Amino acid sequence: MKYEEEVISSKEVYRGKIIRVEEEQVKLPNGEKAKREIVRHHGAVAIICVTAENKMIFVKQWREPMQRVTLEIPAGKIEVNETDPKRTAIRELNEEVRLHPESLELIADFYTSPGFADERMLMYFAHNLQPVSEELPQDADEFLNTVELTLEEAKEKIKSGLICDSKTIMAVWKWELLELRRS
Amino acid sequence: MKYEEEVISSKEVYRGKIIRVEEEQVKLPNGEKAKREIVRHHGAVAIICVTAENKMIFVKQWREPMQRVTLEIPAGKIEVNETDPKRTAIRELNEEVRLHPESLELIADFYTSPGFADERMLMYFAHNLQPVSEELPQDADEFLNTVELTLEEAKEKIKSGLICDSKTIMAVWKWELLELRRS
């Protein structure tokens, strides 16, 4: 079976600072035409941080698209000038939780909304976290606090809805998987 | 600490069939102003299907935003006229894999890209799948096949990158969690 769509034409219909939107005309495998709406995003990283006391670190912040406070694992956009996503992860960890990892292990590489966006996210596990020697300035429009939770507490926060995004639920499930495999 | 942002003004900058984009001016907790770019989406469902032979069902399809073929669990948008997301899940299962579940168990409720989009996804586990009695018409612009994989095969497809989206990786990890808890 042929799956591939062929781009006939592409038009940028919105250009913001974080996202661009394109409308594509495509030729379907059967020769018919269809329209696709695609959000272009430069990509992001997210980091699983487990402390020496076996607690996971979350960032408490306001999320304007959902009009609510959430608990999420540290994460952030890859800036246009950043070519190594591990550098992005180290920067975000410094800005958001003031910690520096000895090493970062790639846990997952995925698209967040494959139906309408090309945002790709790299998820790392941070090993041997230490306080940073030099604090980077925080983003002027970010107001956040960090929260540390045990696995059971984190699972409770998923149930109560304070943890409510895919990457953070993934992080908690991966943490539980690692714990179960160990036992 | 105050986290909340206050909307000063909102402007629709793009309206498509699947998404809308809004630019918001917000007042930050410190009184400063900032701009937010927000993709509005009507929400979606995704369904974990495990067969009697203990294989998970995936849909093989073209994803235009990433210009590639992927394996994903059955999923789809909640249509404007659909008020019960379980009905959406039943419809999508019929259209995509021609199966009907005896019941649907909510596994997770999450936002896919909380930084720039309000897309909310409900993930269900389908119990006691049976062939549908009546096949609904498939979307004219969707070309797909179904693939059944064991847990080990699914984990291999994550490694090789054919499974590459957050909901599907979540489904495989949840499946592994259920298996590990059972053993």
PDB file of C-alpha atoms in Angstrom, chain A residues 18 61-62 77 138-144, chain B residues 3 5 26 28-30 32-36:
ATOM      1  CA  ILE A  18       7.084  30.349  18.798  1.00  0.00           C
ATOM      2  CA  GLN A  61       3.666  27.217  36.463  1.00  0.00           C
ATOM      3  CA  TRP A  62       0.777  28.944  34.713  1.00  0.00           C
ATOM      4  CA  LYS A  77      12.144  25.103  23.466  1.00  0.00           C
ATOM      5  CA  GLN A 138      15.348  33.239  34.054  1.00  0.00           C
ATOM      6  CA  ASP A 139      12.963  34.127  31.245  1.00  0.00           C
ATOM      7  CA  ALA A 140      11.288  37.449  32.060  1.00  0.00           C
ATOM      8  CA  ASP A 141       7.816  36.048  31.340  1.00  0.00           C
ATOM      9  CA  GLU A 142       8.152  32.802  33.339  1.00  0.00           C
ATOM     10  CA  PHE A 143       6.980  32.586  36.944  1.00  0.00           C
ATOM     11  CA  LEU A 144       7.646  29.199  38.430  1.00  0.00           C
TER      12      LEU A 144
ATOM     13  CA  TYR B   3       1.188  32.322  38.885  1.00  0.00           C
ATOM     14  CA  GLU B   5      -1.815  35.503  33.878  1.00  0.00           C
ATOM     15  CA  VAL B  26      -1.509  38.949  28.951  1.00  0.00           C
ATOM     16  CA  LEU B  28       2.011  38.678  34.084  1.00  0.00           C
ATOM     17  CA  PRO B  29       1.951  38.195  37.874  1.00  0.00           C
ATOM     18  CA  ASN B  30       4.472  41.064  38.192  1.00  0.00           C
ATOM     19  CA  GLU B  32       4.383  43.309  33.033  1.00  0.00           C
ATOM     20  CA  LYS B  33       2.833  42.418  29.679  1.00  0.00           C
ATOM     21  CA  ALA B  34       3.652  39.493  27.422  1.00  0.00           C
ATOM     22  CA  LYS B  35       2.376  37.949  24.183  1.00  0.00           C
ATOM     23  CA  ARG B  36       1.111  34.370  23.948  1.00  0.00           C
TER      24      ARG B  36
END
